[in-house]
XYZ file of C-alpha atoms in Angstrom:
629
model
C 157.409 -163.011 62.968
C 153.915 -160.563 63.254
C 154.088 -160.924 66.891
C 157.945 -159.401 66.867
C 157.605 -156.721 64.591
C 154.327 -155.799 66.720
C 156.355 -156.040 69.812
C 158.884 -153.857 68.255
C 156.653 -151.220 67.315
C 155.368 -151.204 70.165
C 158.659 -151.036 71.831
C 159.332 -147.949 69.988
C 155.969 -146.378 69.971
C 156.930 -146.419 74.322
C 160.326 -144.920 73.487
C 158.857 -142.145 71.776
C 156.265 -141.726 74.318
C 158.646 -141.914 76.915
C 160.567 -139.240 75.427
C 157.887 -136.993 74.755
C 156.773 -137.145 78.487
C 160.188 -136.718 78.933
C 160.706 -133.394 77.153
C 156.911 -132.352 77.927
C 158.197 -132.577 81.959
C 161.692 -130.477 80.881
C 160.020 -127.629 79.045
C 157.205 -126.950 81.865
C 159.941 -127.145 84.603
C 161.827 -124.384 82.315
C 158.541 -122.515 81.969
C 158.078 -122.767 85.704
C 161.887 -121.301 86.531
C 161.189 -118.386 84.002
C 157.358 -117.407 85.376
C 159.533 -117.692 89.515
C 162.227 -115.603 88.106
C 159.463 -113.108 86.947
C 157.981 -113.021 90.026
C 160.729 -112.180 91.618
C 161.597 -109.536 89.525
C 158.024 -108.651 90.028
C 158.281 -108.399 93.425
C 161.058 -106.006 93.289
C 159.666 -103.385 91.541
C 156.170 -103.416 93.160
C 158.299 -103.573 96.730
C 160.402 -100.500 95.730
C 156.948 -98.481 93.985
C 155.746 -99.271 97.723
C 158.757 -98.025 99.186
C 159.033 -94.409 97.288
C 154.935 -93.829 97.654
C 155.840 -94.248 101.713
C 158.564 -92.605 101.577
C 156.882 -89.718 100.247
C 154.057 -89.904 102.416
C 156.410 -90.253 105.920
C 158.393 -87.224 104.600
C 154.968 -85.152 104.037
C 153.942 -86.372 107.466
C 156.819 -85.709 109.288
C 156.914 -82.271 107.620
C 153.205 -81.126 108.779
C 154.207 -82.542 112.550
C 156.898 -79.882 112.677
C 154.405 -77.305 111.423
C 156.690 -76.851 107.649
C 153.932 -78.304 105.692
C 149.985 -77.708 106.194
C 147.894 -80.834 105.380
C 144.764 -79.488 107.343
C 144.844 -81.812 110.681
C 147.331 -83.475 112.541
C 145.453 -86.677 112.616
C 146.577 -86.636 108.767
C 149.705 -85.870 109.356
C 150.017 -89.129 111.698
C 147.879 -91.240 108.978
C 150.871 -90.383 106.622
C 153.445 -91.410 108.755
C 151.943 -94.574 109.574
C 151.138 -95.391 106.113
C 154.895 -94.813 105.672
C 156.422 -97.023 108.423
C 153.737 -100.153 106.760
C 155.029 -99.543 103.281
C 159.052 -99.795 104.761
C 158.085 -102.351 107.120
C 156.987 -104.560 103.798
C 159.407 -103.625 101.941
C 161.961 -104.824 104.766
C 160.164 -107.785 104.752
C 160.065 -108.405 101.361
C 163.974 -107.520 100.939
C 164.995 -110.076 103.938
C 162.888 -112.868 101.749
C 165.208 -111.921 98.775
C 161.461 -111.073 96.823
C 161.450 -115.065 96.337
C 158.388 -115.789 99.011
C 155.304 -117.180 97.192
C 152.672 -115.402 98.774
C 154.816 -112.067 98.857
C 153.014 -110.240 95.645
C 149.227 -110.250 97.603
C 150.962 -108.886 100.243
C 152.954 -106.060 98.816
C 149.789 -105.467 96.017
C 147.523 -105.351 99.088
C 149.962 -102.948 100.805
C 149.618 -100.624 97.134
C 145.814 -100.597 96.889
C 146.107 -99.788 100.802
C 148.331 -96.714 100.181
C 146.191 -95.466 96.914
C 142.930 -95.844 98.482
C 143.986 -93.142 101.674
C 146.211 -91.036 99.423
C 142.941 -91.099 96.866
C 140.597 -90.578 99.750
C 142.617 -87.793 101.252
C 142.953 -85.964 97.733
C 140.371 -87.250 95.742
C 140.730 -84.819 92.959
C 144.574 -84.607 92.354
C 145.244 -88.438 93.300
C 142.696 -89.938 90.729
C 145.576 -91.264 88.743
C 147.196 -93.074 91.626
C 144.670 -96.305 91.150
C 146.322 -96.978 88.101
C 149.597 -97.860 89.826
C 148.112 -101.204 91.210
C 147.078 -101.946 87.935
C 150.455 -101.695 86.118
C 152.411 -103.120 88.977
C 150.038 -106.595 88.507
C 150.092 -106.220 84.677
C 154.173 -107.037 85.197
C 153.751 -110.256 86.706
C 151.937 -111.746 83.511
C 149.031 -113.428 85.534
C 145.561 -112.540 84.026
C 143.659 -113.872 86.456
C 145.859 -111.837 89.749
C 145.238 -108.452 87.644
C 141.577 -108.976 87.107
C 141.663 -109.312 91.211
C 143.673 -106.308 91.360
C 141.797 -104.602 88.809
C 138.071 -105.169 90.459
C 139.666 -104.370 93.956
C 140.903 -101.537 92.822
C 137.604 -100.021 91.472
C 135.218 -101.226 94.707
C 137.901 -99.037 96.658
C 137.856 -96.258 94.208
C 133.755 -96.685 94.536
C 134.210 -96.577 97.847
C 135.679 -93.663 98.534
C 133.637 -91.845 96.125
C 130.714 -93.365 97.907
C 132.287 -91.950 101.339
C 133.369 -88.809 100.857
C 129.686 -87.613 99.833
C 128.327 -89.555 102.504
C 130.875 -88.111 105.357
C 130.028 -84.718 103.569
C 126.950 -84.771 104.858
C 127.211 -86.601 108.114
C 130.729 -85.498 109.010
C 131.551 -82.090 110.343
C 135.367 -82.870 110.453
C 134.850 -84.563 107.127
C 132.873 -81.811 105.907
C 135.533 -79.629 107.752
C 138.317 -80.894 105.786
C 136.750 -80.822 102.140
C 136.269 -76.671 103.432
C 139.835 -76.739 103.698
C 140.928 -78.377 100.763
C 138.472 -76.433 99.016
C 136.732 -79.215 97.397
C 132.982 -79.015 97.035
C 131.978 -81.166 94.441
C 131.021 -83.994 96.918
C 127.922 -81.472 97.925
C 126.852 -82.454 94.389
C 126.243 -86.101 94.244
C 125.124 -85.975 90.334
C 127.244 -83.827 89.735
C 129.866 -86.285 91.309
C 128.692 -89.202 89.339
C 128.723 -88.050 85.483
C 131.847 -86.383 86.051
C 134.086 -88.101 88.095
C 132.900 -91.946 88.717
C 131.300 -93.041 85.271
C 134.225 -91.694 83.406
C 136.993 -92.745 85.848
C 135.179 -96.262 85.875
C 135.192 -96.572 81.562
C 139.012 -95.295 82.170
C 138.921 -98.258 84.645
C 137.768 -100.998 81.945
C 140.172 -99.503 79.423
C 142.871 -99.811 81.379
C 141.429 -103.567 82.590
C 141.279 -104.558 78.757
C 145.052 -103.444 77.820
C 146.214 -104.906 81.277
C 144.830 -107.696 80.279
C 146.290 -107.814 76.829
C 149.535 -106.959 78.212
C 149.563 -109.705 80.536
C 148.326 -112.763 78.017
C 151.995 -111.050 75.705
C 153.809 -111.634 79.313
C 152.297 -115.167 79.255
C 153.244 -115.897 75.837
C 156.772 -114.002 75.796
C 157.649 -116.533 78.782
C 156.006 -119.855 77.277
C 158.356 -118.826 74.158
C 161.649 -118.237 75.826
C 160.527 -121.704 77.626
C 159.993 -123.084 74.625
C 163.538 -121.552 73.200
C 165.495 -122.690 76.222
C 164.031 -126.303 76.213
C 164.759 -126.810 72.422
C 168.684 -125.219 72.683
C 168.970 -127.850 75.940
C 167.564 -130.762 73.348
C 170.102 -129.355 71.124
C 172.621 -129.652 73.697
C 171.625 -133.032 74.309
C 171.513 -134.022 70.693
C 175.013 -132.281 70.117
C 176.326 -133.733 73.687
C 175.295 -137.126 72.402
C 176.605 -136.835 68.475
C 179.848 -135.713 70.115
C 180.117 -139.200 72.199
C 178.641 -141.329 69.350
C 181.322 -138.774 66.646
C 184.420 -139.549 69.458
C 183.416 -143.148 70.037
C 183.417 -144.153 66.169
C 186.754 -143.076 65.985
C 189.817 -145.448 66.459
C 192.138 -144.165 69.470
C 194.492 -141.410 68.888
C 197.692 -143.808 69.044
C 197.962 -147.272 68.685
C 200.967 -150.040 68.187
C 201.079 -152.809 66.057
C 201.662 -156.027 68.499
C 204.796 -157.030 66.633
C 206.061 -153.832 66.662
C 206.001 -153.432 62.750
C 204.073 -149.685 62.697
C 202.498 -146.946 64.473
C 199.985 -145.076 63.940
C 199.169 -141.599 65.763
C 196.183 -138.869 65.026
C 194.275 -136.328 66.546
C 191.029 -134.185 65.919
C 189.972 -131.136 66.869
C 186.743 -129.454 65.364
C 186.281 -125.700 65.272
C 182.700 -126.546 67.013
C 181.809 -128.800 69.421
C 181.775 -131.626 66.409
C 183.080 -131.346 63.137
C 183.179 -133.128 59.673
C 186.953 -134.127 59.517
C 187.392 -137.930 60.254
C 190.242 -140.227 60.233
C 190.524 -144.083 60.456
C 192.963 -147.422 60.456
C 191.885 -150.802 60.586
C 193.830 -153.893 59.906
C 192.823 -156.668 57.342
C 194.812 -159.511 57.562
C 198.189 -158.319 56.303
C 196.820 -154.965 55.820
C 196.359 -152.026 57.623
C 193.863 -149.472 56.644
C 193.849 -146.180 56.953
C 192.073 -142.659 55.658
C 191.623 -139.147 56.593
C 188.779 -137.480 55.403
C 186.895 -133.784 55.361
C 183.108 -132.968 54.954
C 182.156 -129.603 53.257
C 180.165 -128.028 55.933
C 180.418 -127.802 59.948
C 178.010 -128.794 62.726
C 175.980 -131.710 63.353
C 174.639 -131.964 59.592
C 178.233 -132.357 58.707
C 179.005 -134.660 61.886
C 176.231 -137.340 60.837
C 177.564 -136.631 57.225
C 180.923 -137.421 58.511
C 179.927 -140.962 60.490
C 178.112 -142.062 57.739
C 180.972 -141.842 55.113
C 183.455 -143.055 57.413
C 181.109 -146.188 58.283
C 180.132 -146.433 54.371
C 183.765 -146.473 52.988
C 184.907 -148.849 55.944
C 182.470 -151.530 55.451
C 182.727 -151.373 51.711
C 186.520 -151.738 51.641
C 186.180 -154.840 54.194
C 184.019 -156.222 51.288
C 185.190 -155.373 48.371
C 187.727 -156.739 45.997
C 190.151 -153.676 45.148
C 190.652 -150.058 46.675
C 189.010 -148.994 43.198
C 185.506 -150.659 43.359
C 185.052 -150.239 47.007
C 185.502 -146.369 46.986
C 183.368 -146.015 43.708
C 180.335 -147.881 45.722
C 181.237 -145.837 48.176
C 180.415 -143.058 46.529
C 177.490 -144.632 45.069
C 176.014 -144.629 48.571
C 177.022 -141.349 49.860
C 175.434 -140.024 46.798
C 171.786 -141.524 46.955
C 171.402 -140.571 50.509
C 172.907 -137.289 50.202
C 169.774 -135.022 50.488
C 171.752 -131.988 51.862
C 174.217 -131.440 49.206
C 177.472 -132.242 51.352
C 180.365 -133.833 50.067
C 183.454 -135.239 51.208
C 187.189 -135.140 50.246
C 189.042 -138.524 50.972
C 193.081 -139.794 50.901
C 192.637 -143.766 52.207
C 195.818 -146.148 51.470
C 196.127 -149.877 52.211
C 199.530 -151.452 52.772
C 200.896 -154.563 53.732
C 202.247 -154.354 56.888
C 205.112 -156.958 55.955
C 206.275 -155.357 52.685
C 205.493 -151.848 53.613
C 203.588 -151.617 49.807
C 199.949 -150.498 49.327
C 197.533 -148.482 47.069
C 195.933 -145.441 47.916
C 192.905 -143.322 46.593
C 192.772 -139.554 46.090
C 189.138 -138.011 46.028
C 189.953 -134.714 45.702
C 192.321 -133.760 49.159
C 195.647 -132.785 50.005
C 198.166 -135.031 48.962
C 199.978 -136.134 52.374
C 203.684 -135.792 53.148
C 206.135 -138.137 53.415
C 208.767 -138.111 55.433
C 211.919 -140.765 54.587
C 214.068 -142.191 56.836
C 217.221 -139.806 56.062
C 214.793 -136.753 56.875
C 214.263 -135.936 53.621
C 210.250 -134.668 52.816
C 208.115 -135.160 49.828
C 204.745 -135.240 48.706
C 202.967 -138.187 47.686
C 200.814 -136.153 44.543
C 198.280 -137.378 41.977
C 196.157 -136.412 40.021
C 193.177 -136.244 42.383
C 189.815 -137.911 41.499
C 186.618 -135.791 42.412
C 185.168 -135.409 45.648
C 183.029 -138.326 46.988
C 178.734 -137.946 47.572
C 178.821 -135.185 44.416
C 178.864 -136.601 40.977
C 177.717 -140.010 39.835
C 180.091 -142.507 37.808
C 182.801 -141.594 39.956
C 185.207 -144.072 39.244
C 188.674 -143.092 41.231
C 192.387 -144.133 39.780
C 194.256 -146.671 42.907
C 198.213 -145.278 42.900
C 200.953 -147.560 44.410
C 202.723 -146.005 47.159
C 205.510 -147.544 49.632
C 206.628 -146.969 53.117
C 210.376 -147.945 54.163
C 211.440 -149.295 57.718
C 211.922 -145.954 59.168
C 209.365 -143.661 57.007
C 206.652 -141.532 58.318
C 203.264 -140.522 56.489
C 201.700 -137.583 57.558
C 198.247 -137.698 56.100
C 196.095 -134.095 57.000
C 193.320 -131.727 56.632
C 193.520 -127.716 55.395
C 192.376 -126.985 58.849
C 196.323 -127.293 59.653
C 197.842 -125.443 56.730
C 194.818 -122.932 56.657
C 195.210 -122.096 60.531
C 195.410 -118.049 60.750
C 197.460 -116.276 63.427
C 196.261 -112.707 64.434
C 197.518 -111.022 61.367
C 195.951 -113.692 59.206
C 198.973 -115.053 58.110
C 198.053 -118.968 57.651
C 199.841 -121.794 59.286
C 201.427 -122.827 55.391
C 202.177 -125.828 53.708
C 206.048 -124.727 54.455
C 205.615 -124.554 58.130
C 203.700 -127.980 58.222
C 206.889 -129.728 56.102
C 208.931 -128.200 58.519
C 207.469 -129.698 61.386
C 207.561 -133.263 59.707
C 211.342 -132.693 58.870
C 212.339 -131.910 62.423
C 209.990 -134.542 64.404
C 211.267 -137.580 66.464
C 210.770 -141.065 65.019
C 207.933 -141.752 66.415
C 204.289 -140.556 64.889
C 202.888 -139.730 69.053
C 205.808 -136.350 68.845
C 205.192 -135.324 65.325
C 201.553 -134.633 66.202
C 202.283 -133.403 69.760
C 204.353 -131.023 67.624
C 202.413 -130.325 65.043
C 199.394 -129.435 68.020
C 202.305 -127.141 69.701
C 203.670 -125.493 66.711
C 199.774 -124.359 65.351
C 199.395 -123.432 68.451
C 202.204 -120.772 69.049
C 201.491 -119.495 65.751
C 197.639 -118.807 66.201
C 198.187 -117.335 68.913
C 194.595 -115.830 70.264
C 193.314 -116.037 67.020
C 189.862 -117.461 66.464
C 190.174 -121.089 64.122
C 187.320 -121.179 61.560
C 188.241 -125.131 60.857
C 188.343 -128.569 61.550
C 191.847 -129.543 62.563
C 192.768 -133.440 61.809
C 195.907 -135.441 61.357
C 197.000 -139.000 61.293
C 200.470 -139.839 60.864
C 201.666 -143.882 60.250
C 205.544 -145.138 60.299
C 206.620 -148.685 59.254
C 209.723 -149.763 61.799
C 210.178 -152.437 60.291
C 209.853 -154.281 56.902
C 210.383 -157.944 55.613
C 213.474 -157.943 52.758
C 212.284 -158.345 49.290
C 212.860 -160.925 47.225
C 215.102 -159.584 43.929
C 216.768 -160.632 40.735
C 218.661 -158.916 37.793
C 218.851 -160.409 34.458
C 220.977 -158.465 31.667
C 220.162 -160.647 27.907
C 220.437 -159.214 24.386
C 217.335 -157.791 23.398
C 216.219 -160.390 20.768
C 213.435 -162.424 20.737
C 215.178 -165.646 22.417
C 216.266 -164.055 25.248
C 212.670 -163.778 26.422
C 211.776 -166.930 27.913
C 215.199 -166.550 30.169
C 213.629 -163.658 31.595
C 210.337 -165.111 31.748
C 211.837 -167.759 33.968
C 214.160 -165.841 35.994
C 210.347 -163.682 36.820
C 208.525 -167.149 37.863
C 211.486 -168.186 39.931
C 210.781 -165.042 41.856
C 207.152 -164.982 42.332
C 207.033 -168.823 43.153
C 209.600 -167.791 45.918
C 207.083 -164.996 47.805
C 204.294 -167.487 47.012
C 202.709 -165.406 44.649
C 198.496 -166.388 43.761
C 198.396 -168.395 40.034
C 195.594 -165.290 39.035
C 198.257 -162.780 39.868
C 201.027 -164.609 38.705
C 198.930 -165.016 34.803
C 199.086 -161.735 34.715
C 202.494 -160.761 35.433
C 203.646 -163.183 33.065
C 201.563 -161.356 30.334
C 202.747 -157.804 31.311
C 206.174 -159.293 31.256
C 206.113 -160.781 28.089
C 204.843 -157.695 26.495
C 207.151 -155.380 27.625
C 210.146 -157.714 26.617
C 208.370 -157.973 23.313
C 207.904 -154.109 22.912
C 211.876 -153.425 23.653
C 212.947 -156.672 21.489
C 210.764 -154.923 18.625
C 211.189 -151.294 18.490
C 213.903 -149.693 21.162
C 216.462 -150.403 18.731
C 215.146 -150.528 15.559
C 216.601 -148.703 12.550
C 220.045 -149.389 14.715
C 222.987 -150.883 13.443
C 223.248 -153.753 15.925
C 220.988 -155.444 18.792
C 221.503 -153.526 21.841
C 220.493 -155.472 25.442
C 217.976 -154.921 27.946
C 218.513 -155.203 32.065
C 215.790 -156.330 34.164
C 215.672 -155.398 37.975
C 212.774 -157.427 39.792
C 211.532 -157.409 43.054
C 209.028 -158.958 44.626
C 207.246 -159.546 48.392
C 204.482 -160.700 50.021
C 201.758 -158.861 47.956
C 203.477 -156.907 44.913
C 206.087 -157.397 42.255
C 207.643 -154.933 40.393
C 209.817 -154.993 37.536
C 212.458 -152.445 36.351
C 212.996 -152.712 32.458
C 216.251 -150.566 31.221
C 217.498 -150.562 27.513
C 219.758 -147.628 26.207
C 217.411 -147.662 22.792
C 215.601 -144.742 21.038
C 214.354 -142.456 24.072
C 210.253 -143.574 23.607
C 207.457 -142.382 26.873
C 205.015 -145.194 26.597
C 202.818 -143.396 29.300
C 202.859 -140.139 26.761
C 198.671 -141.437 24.789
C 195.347 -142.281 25.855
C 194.634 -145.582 27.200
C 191.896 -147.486 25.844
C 189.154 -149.684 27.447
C 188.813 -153.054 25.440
C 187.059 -156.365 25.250
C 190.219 -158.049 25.983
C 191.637 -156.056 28.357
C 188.537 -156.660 30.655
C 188.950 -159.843 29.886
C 192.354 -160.213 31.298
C 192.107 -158.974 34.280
C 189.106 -160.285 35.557
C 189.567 -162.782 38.197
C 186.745 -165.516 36.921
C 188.381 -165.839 33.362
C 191.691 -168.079 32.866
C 194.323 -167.167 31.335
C 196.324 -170.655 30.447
C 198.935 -169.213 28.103
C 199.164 -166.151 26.169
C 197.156 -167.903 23.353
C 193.826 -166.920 24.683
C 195.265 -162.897 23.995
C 194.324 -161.099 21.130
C 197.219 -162.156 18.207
C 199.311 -159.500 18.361
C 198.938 -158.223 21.515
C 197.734 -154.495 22.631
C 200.868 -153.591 23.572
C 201.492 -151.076 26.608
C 198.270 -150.238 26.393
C 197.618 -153.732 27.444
C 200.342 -153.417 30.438
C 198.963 -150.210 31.322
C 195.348 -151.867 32.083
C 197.058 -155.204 33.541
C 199.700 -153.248 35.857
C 198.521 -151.456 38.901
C 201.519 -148.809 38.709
C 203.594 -147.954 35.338
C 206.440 -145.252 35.364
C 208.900 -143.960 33.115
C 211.943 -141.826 33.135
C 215.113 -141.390 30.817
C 217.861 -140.776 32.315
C 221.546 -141.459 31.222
C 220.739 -142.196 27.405
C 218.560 -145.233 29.179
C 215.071 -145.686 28.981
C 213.584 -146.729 32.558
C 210.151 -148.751 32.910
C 208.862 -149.657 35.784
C 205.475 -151.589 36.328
C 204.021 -153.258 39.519
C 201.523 -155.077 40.528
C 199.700 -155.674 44.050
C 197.716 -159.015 44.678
């Protein structure tokens, strides 16, 4: 066991090196591209500073050759034009490499100090300035060590000339000859020359050395940075590139077709970024098929890996749990510890049997879905939503029976669809989205083609701030029901014929002896509620109808009596000793002995039931309860 866990450290201690070599190689190549593209962009401007000082100079030179300008001799006059055909000879050079040749800076900064040093020589006292040029040009190509070169070159030539014009001055009659003309006659006064002109110019020279340098080292560092910037938004890239695969591939495919043909199911999902936090999901359990739609509170990655891990969470929890209840309330027990950013996520997951066509489904806090019958006719399936899962502790969410026909399509969405603005920021509408439903094909693959289509033409160019998800399920075909309808005086004997006529029917879809125990309470104490008090106070007994139905995993019950009108739904309902007794799976329930005497009346079918309705219509009270096994 030590010598696995060592080899797996290991293993990832080289995965992590790996990748750090990895990234260490990516940002200097990036650094590398940025300090070329520099160059280049160095090379540019030094060529074309080379260019415009020649220019000059050839346009001065040609000038004194045709007598319009006086520069003293015509051997200057030549020097000038020369100087001018090497500076558009390099930059011809450098323009035919594109500026991208490695060794092309030396030779265009050579070609500068070249030019500075004879237009300095030739007018030492108004071209001072010029050996700053050099300087600056090398500063822009953010290489300390090629400006210090630059910089000490540039002063030995500047020394050098000083040095030479008072040396010609005295041993050079055209020299001398020329500083007549020019009228310069400092360079009879060496001292004079050297506290005036060269200490001076050579602090100026050390100045400018020390901010080069400065400047240069900021280059450097500006360029590492945007290195550093452009490696970390590629390893963002990367990461998103990859969360997008890993987001797309943990997602079930956007249509798929039950074997035997029984349903459909059809979604799609498109996030406002490159991932998003709206997720759907089916699965199949056995007779079941899963399936949920769900919508994180933020955007991005965060929300992406917020997104995965609920989706994963609720899916493994519902494989191994016992109800829709306890698996969604762990569910959000988990979401909840780990939930260090604040997120949370809205949910609407269902579970039907794929014979029967009768589930339960969940509402943490989304929009209730639409369905859409078999005669065209749209509704939608509404609750009173729980509270938002990975939020609040002690969630513990209400399960609601639902049923799909042979025929029937659920359309189960986000608000990216209804909230979807056009260009006048009129949104997409609850209206528009029912209207879509109503005129869609059978089949789910066309009502989200259309829905895509329609939210489509009505954006328009307008920019989508939202997650966009659907999934849309239709049942095509559904095993009958069993069913049975008993009419018997409401009186206390007439009990045990329903009771009967209720196990005939559950024996016949095979229902489980736990589930079965507690039907036969609920039924008994509904019968025993209606016998006792619909028609008290009443002159005779009145009767009571009972419409039952039952399949493969639910029965339901239909109790109708025209007595006193009476809501049982219309109080509170209590949590109790016995009630938790009763519908726990490890206790038994032999015979209605082992209840409380006296019952707890609909309180007690309320907790036992897993859907209770009532209506009055017609002078007749209408009860309905079902249960799901």
């Amino acid at each position: 066991m030590a010598d696995r866990e060592k080899s797996k450290l290991n293993s990832d201690s080289s995965a992590q090196s790996n990748s750090s070599q990895k990234d260490s190689v990516q940002n200097r190549k990036v650094l590398l591209d940025l300090i070329s593209d520099n160059e280049v962009r160095s090379n540019c401007i030094a060529s074309k500073c080379l260019l415009g000082i020649t220019l000059l100079f050839g346009i001065l030179g040609l000038a004194a050759l045709f007598g319009l300008y006086d520069v003293g001799d015509r051997v200057i006059a030549i020097d000038f034009v020369i100087v001018s055909l090497l500076g558009v000879f390099i930059y011809i050079h450098a323009r035919l490499l594109q500026f991208k040749h490695r060794g092309l800076k030396y030779l265009v900064l050579i070609g500068i100090l070249l030019v500075t040093s004879v237009t300095h020589f030739l007018f030492p006292q108004n071209a001072i300035a010029i050996f700053y040029l050099p300087l600056l040009v090398s500063t822009s190509y953010y290489d300390r060590k090629l400006s210090a070169i630059v910089y000490i070159l540039s002063w030995l030539l500047y020394t050098a000339n000083m040095a030479l014009n008072v040396i010609l001055e005295q041993t050079s009659s055209v020299v001398a000859q020329y500083h007549a003309y020019m009228e310069v006659t400092m360079w009879k006064q060496p001292k004079f020359v050297l506290l005036y002109y060269f200490i001076p110019q050579t602090a100026m020279f050390l100045i400018t050395a020390a901010i080069g340098a400065g400047l240069s080292l900021r280059g450097k560092n500006l360029i590492q940075a945007q290195a550093d910037m452009y490696a970390k938004a590629v390893a963002a890239e990367t990461e998103i590139a990859t969360a997008k695969k890993i987001q797309r591939g943990s997602l079930p495919a956007t249509y798929y077709k039950d074997p035997d043909g029984r349903y459909e199911v059809s979604a799609f999902l498109r996030p406002v970024k490159e991932i998003g936090g709206d997720f759907y999901g089916y699965f199949r359990m056995g007779d079941d098929v899963v399936f949920m739609i769900g919508d994180v509170s933020d955007k991005g990655l965060p929300a992406a890996m917020f997104m995965m891990q609920s989706k994963n969470t609720i899916k493994t929890l519902v494989q191994n749990s016992s109800s829709l209840q306890e698996a969604i309330t762990r569910a959000n027990t988990v979401l909840l510890d780990d939930n260090k950013s604040g997120m949370f996520v809205t949910l609407w997951i269902g579970i039907l049997n794929v014979k029967t066509g009768v589930g339960q489904y969940v509402n943490c806090g989304h929009l209730p879905p639409l369905l859409k019958h078999a005669d065209g006719t749209v509704e939608a399936i509404e609750c009173e939503p729980d509270l938002f899962l990975g939020i609040l502790e002690d969630v513990a969410p209400e399960a609601h029976v639902f049923r799909l026909d042979a025929g029937d399509q659920l359309l189960l969405f986000t608000d990216g669809l209804t909230d979807a603005e056009n260009e006048t920021k009129e949104q997409f509408g609850s209206a528009a989205l029912r209207g879509a439903l109503a005129e869609s094909k059978a089949n789910t693959a066309h009502l989200c083609e259309n829905l895509i289509e329609r939210i489509d033409v009505f954006a328009g160019k307008s920019t989508q701030f939202d997650d966009m998800t659907a999934l849309a399920i239709s049942f095509n075909e559904i095993e009958p029901s069993h069913r049975a309808s008993l009419e018997v005086p409401a009186v206390s004997a007439s009990i045990e014929q329903i009771m009967n006529g209720c196990n005939d029917l559950l024996q016949s879809v095979a229902c489980p002896q736990n589930a079965r125990r507690l039907v036969d309470v609920m039924m008994d104490e509904v019968c025993a509620n209606i016998v006792g008090y619909a028609y008290k106070g009443t002159p005779e007994d009145g009767t009571m109808r009972v419409e039952l139905e039952a399949g493969a995993n639910f029965f339901k019950a239909e109790f109708i009596d025209h007595g006193v009108a009476f809501d049982p739904l219309d109080g509170e309902r209590p949590v109790t000793d016995a009630v938790a007794i009763a519908t726990s799976e490890d206790d038994q329930l032999d015979s209605l002995d082992d209840i409380s005497e006296g019952g707890l009346g609909i309180y007690f079918i309320r907790s036992l039931s897993d859907d209770c309705k009532y209506r009055y219509e017609n002078h007749e009270n209408h009860f309905t309860v079902t249960k799901i096994w």
